[in-house]
Tab-separated table of C-alpha atoms in Angstrom:
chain	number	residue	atom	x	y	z
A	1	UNK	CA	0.000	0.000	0.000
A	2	UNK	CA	1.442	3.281	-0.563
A	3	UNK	CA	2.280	5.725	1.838
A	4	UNK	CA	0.223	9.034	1.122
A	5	UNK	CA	2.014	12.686	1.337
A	6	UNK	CA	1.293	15.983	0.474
A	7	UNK	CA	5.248	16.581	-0.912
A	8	UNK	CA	7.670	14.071	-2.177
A	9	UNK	CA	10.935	15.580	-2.669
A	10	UNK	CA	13.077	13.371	-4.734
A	11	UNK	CA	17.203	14.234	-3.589
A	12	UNK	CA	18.815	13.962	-0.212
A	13	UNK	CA	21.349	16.675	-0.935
A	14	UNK	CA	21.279	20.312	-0.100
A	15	UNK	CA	18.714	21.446	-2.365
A	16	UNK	CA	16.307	18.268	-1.439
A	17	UNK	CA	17.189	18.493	2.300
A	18	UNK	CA	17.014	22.342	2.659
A	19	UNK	CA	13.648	21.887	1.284
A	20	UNK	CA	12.074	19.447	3.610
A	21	UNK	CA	13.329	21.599	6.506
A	22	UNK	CA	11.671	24.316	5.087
A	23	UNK	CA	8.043	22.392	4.507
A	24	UNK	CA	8.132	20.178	7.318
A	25	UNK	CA	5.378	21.075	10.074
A	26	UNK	CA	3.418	22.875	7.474
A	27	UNK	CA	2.611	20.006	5.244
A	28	UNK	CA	3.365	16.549	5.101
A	29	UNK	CA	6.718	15.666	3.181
A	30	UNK	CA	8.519	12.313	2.566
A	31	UNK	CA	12.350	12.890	1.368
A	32	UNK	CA	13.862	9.869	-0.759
A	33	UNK	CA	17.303	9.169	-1.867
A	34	UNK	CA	18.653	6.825	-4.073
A	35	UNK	CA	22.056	6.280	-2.311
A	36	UNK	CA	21.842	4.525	1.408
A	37	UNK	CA	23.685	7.439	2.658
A	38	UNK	CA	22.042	11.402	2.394
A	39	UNK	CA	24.198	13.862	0.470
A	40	UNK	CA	26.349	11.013	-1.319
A	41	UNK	CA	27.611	12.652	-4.547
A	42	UNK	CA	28.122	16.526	-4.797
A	43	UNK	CA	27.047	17.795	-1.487
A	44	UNK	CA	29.465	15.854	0.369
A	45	UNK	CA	32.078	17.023	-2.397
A	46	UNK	CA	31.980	21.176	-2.055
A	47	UNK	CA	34.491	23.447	-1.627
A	48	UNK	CA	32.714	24.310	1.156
A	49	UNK	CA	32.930	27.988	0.969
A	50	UNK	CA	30.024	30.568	0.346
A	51	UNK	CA	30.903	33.733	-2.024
A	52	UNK	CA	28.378	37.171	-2.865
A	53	UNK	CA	30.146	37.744	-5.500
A	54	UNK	CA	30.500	34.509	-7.212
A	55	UNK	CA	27.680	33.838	-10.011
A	56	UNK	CA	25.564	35.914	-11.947
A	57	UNK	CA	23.387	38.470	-10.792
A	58	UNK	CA	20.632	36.157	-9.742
A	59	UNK	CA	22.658	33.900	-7.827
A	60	UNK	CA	24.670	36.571	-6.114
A	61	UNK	CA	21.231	37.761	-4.758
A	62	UNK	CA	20.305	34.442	-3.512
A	63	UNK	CA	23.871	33.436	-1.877
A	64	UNK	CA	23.216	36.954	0.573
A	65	UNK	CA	19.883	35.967	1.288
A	66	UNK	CA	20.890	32.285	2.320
A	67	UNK	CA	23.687	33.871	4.325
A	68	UNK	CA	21.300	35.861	6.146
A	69	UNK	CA	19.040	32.939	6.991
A	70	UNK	CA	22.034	30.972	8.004
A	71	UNK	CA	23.098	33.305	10.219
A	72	UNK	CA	20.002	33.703	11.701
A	73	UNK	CA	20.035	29.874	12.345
A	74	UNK	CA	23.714	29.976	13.876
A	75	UNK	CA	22.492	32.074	16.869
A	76	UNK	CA	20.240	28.496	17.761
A	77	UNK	CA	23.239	25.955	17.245
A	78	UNK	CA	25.813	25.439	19.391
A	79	UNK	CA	28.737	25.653	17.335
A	80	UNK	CA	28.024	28.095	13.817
A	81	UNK	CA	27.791	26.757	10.264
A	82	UNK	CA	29.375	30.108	9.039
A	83	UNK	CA	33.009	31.460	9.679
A	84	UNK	CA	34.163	34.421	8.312
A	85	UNK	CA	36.686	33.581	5.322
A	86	UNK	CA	37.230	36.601	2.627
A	87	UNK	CA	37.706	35.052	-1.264
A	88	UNK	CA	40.621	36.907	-3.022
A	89	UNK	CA	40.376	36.062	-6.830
A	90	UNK	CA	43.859	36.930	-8.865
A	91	UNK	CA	45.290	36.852	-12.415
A	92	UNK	CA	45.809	39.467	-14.956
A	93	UNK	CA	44.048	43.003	-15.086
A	94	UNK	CA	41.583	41.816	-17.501
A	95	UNK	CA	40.752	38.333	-16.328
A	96	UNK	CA	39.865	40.197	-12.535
A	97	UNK	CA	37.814	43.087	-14.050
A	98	UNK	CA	35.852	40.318	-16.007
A	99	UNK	CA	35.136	37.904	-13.262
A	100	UNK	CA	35.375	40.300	-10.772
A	101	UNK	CA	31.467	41.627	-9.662
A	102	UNK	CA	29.790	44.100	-6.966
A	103	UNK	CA	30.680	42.452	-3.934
A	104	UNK	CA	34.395	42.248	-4.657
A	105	UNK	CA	36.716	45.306	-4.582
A	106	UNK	CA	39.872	46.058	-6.513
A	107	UNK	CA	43.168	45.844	-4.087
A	108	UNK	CA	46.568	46.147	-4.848
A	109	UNK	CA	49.248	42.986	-5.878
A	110	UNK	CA	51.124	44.028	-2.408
A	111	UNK	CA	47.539	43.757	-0.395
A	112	UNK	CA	47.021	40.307	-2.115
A	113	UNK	CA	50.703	39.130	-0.864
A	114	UNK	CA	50.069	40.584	2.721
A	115	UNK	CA	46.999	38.340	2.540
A	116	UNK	CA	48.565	35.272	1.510
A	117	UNK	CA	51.936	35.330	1.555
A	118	UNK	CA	52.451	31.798	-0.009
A	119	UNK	CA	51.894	33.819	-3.578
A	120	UNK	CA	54.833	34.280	-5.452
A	121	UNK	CA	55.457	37.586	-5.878
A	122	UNK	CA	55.098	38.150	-9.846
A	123	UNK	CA	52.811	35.762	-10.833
A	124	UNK	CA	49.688	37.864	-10.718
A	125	UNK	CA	48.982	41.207	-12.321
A	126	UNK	CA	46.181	41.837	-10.044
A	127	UNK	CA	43.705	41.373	-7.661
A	128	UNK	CA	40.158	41.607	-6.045
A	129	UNK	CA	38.772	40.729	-2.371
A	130	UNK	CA	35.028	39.687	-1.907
A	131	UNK	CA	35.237	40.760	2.150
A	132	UNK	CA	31.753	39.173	2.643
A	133	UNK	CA	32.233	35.568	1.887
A	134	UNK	CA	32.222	33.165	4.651
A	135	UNK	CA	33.697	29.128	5.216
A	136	UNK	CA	30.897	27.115	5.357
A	137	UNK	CA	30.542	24.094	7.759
A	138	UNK	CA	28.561	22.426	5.263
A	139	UNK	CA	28.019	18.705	7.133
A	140	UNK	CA	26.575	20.379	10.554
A	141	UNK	CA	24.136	22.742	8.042
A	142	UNK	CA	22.794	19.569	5.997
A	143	UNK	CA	22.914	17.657	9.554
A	144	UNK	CA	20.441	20.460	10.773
A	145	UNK	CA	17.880	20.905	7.745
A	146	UNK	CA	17.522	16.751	8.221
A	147	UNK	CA	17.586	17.268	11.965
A	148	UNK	CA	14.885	20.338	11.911
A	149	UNK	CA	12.863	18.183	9.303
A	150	UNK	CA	13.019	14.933	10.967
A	151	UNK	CA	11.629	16.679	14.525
A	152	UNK	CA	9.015	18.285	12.416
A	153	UNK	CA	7.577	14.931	10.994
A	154	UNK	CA	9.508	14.677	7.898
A	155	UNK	CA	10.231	11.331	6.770
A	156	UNK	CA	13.716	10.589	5.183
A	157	UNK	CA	13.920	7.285	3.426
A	158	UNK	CA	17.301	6.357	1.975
A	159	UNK	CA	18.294	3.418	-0.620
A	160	UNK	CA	15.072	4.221	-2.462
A	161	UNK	CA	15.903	4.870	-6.239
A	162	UNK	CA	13.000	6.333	-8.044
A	163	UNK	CA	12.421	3.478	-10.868
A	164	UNK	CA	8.763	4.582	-11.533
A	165	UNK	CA	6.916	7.934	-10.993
A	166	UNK	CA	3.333	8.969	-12.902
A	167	UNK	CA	0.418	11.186	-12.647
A	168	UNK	CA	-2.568	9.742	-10.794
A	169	UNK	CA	-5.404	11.795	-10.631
A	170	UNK	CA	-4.384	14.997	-8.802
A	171	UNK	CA	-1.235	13.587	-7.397
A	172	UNK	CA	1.719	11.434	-8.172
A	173	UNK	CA	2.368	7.728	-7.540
A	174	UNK	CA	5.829	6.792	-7.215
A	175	UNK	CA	7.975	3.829	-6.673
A	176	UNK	CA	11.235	3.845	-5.408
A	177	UNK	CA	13.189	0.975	-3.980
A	178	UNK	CA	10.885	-1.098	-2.478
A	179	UNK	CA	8.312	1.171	-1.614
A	180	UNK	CA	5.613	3.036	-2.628
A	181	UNK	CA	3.890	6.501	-2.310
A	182	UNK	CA	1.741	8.913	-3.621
A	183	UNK	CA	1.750	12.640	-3.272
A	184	UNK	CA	-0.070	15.968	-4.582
A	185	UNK	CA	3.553	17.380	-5.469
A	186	UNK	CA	6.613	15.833	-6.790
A	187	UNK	CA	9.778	17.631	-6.100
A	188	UNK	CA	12.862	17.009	-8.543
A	189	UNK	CA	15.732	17.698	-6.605
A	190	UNK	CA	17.844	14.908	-7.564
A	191	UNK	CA	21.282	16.933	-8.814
A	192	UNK	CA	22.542	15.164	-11.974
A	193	UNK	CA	20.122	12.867	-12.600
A	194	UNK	CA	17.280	15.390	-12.797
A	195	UNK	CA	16.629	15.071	-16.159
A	196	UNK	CA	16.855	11.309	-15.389
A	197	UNK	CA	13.920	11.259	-13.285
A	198	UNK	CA	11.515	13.710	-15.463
A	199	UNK	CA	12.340	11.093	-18.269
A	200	UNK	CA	10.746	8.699	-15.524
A	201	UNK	CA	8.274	10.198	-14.682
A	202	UNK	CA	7.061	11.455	-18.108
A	203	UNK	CA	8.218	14.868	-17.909
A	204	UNK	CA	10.013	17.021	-20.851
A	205	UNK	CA	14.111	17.280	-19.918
A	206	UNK	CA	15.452	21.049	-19.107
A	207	UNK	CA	18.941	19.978	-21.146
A	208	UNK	CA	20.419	20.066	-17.770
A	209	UNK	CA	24.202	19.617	-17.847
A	210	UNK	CA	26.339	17.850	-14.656
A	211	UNK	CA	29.877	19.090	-14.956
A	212	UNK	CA	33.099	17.417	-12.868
A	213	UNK	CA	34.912	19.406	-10.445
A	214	UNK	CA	37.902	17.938	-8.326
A	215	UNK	CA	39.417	18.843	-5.212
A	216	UNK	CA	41.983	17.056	-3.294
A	217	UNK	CA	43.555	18.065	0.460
A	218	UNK	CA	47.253	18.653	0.389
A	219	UNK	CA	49.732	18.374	2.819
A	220	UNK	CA	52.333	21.273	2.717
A	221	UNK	CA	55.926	22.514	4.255
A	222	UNK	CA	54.259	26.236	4.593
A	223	UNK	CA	50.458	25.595	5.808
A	224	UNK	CA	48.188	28.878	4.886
A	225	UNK	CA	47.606	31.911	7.542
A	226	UNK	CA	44.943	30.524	9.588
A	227	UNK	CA	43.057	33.306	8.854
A	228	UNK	CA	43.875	33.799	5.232
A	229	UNK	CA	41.540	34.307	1.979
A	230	UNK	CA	40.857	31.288	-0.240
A	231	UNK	CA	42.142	31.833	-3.557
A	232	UNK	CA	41.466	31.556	-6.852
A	233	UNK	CA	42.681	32.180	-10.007
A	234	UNK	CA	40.189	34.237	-12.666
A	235	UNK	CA	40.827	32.155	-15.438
A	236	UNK	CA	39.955	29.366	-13.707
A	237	UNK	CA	42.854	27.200	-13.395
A	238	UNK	CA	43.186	27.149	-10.028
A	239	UNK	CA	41.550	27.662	-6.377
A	240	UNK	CA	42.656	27.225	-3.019
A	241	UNK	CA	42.439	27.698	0.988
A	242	UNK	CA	43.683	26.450	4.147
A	243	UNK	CA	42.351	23.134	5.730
A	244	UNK	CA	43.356	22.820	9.227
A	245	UNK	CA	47.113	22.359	8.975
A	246	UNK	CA	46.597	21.135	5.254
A	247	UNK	CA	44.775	23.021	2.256
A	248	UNK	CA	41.816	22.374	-0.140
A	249	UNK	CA	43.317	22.742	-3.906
A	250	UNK	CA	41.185	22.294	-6.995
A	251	UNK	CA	41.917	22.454	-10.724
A	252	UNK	CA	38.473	24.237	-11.541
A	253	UNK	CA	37.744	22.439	-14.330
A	254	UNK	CA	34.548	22.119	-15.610
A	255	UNK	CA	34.320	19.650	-18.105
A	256	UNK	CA	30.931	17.744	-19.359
A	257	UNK	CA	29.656	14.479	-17.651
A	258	UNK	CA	27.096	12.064	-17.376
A	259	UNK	CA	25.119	11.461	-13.979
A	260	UNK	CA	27.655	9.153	-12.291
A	261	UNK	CA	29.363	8.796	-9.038
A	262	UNK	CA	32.717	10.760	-9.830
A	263	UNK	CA	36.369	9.716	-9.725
A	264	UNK	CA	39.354	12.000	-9.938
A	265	UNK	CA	40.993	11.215	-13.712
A	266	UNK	CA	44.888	9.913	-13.628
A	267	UNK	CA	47.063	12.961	-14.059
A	268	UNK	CA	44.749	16.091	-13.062
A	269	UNK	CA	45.849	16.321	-9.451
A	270	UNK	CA	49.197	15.960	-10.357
A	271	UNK	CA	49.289	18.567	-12.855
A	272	UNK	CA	47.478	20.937	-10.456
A	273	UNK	CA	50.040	20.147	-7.998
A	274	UNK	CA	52.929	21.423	-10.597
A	275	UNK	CA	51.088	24.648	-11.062
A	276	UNK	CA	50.184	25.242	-7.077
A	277	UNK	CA	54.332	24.859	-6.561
A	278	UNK	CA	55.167	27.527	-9.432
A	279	UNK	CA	53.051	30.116	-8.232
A	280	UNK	CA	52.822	29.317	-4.600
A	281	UNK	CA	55.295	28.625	-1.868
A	282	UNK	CA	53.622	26.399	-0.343
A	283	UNK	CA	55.269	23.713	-1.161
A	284	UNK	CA	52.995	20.735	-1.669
A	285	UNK	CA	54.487	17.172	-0.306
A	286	UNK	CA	51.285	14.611	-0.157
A	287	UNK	CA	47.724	14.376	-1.626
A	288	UNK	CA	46.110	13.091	1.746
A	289	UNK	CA	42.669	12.922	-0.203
A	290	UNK	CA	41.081	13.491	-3.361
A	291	UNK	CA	37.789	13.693	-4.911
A	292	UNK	CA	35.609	14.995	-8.048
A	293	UNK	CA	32.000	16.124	-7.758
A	294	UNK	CA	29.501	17.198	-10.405
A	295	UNK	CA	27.455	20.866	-10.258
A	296	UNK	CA	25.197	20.206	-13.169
A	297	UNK	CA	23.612	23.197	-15.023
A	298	UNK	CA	20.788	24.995	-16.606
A	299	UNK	CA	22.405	26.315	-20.146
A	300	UNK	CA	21.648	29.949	-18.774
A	301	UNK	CA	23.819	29.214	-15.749
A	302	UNK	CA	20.604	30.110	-13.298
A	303	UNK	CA	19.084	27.844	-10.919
A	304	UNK	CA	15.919	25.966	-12.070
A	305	UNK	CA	13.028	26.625	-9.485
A	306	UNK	CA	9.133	26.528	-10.396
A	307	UNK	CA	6.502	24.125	-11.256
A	308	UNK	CA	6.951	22.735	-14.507
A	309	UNK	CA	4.700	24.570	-17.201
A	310	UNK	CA	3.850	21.343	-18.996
A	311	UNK	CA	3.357	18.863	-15.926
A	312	UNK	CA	0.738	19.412	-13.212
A	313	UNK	CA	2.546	19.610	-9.125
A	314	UNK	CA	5.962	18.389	-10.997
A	315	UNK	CA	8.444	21.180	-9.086
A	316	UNK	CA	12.043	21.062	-10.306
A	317	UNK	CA	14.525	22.285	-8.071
A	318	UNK	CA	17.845	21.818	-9.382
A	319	UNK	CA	20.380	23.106	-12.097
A	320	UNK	CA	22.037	24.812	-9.149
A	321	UNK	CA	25.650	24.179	-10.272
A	322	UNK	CA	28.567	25.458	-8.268
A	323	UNK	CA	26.512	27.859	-6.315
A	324	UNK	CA	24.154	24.806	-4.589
A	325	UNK	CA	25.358	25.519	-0.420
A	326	UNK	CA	25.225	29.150	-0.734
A	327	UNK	CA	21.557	29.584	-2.683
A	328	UNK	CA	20.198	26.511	-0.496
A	329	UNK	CA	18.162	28.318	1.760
A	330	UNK	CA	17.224	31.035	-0.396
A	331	UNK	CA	15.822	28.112	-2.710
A	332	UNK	CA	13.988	26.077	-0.201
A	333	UNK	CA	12.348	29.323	1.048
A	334	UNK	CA	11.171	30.307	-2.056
A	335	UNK	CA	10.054	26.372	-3.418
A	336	UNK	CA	8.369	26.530	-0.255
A	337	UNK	CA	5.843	28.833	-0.457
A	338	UNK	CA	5.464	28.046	-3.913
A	339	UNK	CA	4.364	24.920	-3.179
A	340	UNK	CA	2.218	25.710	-0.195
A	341	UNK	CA	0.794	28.072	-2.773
A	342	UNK	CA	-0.101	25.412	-4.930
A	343	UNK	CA	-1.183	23.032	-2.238
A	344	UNK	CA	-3.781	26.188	-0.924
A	345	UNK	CA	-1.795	26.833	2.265
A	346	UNK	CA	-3.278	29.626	4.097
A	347	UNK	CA	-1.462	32.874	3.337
A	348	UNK	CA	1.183	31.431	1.174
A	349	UNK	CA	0.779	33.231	-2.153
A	350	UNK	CA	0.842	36.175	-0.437
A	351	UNK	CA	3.689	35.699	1.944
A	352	UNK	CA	5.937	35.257	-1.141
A	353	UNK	CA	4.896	37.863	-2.670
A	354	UNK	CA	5.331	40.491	0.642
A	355	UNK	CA	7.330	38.537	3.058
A	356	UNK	CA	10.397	37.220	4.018
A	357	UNK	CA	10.752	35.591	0.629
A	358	UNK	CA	10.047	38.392	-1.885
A	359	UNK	CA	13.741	39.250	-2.201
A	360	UNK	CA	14.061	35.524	-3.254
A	361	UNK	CA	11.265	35.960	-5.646
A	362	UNK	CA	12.174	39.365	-7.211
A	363	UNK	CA	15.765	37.734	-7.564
A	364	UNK	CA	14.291	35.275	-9.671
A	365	UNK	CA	11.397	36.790	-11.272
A	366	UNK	CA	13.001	38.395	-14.119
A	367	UNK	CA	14.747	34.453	-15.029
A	368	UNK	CA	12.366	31.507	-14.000
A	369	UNK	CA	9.690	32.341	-11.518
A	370	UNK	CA	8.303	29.005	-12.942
A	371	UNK	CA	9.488	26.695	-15.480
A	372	UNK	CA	8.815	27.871	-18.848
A	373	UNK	CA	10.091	26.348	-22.215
């Protein structure tokens, strides 16, 4: 017999898990994941590190509302999910004024040493400093959204890939693992395989695009000012910051993939590692770790939010690409009251529209306040 909700959320990573924290108590909501274990592939794989000015326009307004409902959150928890980190982004003059945005400000090549001395003096033409930006503890915030959902009546049911989803009167009926359920809205927040499950479940594919990114954690003869910047180079090339006595490095690249569980290729740690010791000092001696992830895209480079135009209470929430932690909770806020909207929750509509979500909305209105084709 199936089990009867008002929201499935398909996706037990930031975006799915962000959600149900969001709806729980105000509507029933059943999370399922394919993987035994929640936030498996990319959200277990970030750089862990939430930037204003990183992204587009859209997404830049979203990552400093979801720092402001973090940080309200923090003042509940007993040890914070956000630490003040700065982002320093370097490279020639024209590669910083081009990725360079409004929350960053020009500084000078001798303020960008000061800040990180392990740069080698020379290497870099110039430089910009995003003050705002803040280290994210990301496993204690996804811990909390499935801890705040959980207590609210949420239930979280893991090892339970989707293999059958359809429209049943005014609801869904889905199957995944061995169970079975059946809900007014289905929400697609399953990261790379997104498209994957609207092909399931009947539903026209957005083209959305998963992309690997690596990262490894390097031990080093000259760790990183505790307190230092992360860094990254504009063109891309390059990022990183200080991990305890180690640091985070990453090649940047973002090169097409298929939905899979991502491996590091032979040879692009190494050849990061040559790069990090020319233009550092740091002096790289061990790869402790290493990893590659997959922020899969919209082709406009904006995160997909909104009922689909074409399929009745089908909600996609995804596309959110390398910008996923820090426009989580401005997401779930705003999927939120769009679906209590839809489901005829009192005050809803109007909540988003005047309330502590309309700076989500306006962010998005002007891209995809619902899914259109």
């Amino acid at each position: 017999m199936a089990a009867h909700y008002d929201v499935l959320i398909v996706g037990g990573g930031i975006a799915g898990l962000s959600l149900a924290s969001e709806l729980a108590g105000r509507c029933s909501v059943a999370l399922v994941e394919a993987e035994q274990d929640l936030a498996y592939h990319t959200s277990s794989r970030s750089a862990r590190q939430l930037i204003p000015s990183y992204g587009p326009p859209v997404v830049q307004e979203l990552t400093v509302r979801t720092l402001e409902l973090i940080a309200a959150r923090d003042s509940e928890l007993p040890e914070p999910v956000l630490t003040p980190r700065s982002f320093m982004l370097i490279g020639t003059e024209e590669a910083v004024a081009v990725e360079a945005s409004g929350h960053m400000r020009p500084i000078t090549t001798a303020g960008a040493l000061e800040l990180c001395p392990a740069l080698v003096p020379g290497s870099f033409a110039a430089a910009g400093l995003d003050t705002g930006s803040f280290g994210c503890n990301a496993p204690l915030l996804l811990a909390d959204h499935r801890q705040r959902a959980v207590d609210a009546g949420a239930d979280i049911i893991t090892g339970a890939r989707v293999h059958s989803a359809q429209r049943l009167g005014s609801g869904w009926q889905v199957g995944a693992g061995t169970e079975a359920f059946e809900a007014a809205v289905l929400v697609n927040a399953a990261g790379a395989w997104a498209d994957e499950l609207a092909v399931i479940s009947g539903v026209e594919k957005l083209g959305l695009q998963p992309y690997r990114r690596t990262a490894a954690i390097a031990a080093v003869e000259h760790p990183l000012p505790e307190h230092g910047p992360m860094v990254a180079a504009a063109d891309n090339t390059f990022y990183f910051r200080r991990e305890g006595a180690d640091v985070l490095i990453s090649p940047s690249e973002s090169e097409p993939s298929g939905p899979e569980d991502a491996r590091p290729r032979p040879g692009d740690v190494e050849r990061l590692v040559v790069t990090l010791n020319r233009v550092t000092t740091l002096g790289i001696r061990e790869i402790r770790k290493a990893w590659t992830g997959l922020r899969t895209e919209a082709a406009d480079g904006v995160p997909v939010a909104g009922f689909d135009a074409e399929a009745p209470c089908f909600y996609w929430l995804a596309g959110q690409g390398g910008y996923g932690f820090q426009t989580s909770s401005a997401m779930a806020e705003l999927a939120a009251y769009q679906i209590l909207a839809k489901l005829g929750h009192p005050d809803a509509s109007a909540e988003a529209r005047t309330g502590p979500a309309s700076r989500t909305v306006q962010a998005l209105a002007a891209t995809r306040w619902s899914v259109r084709r």
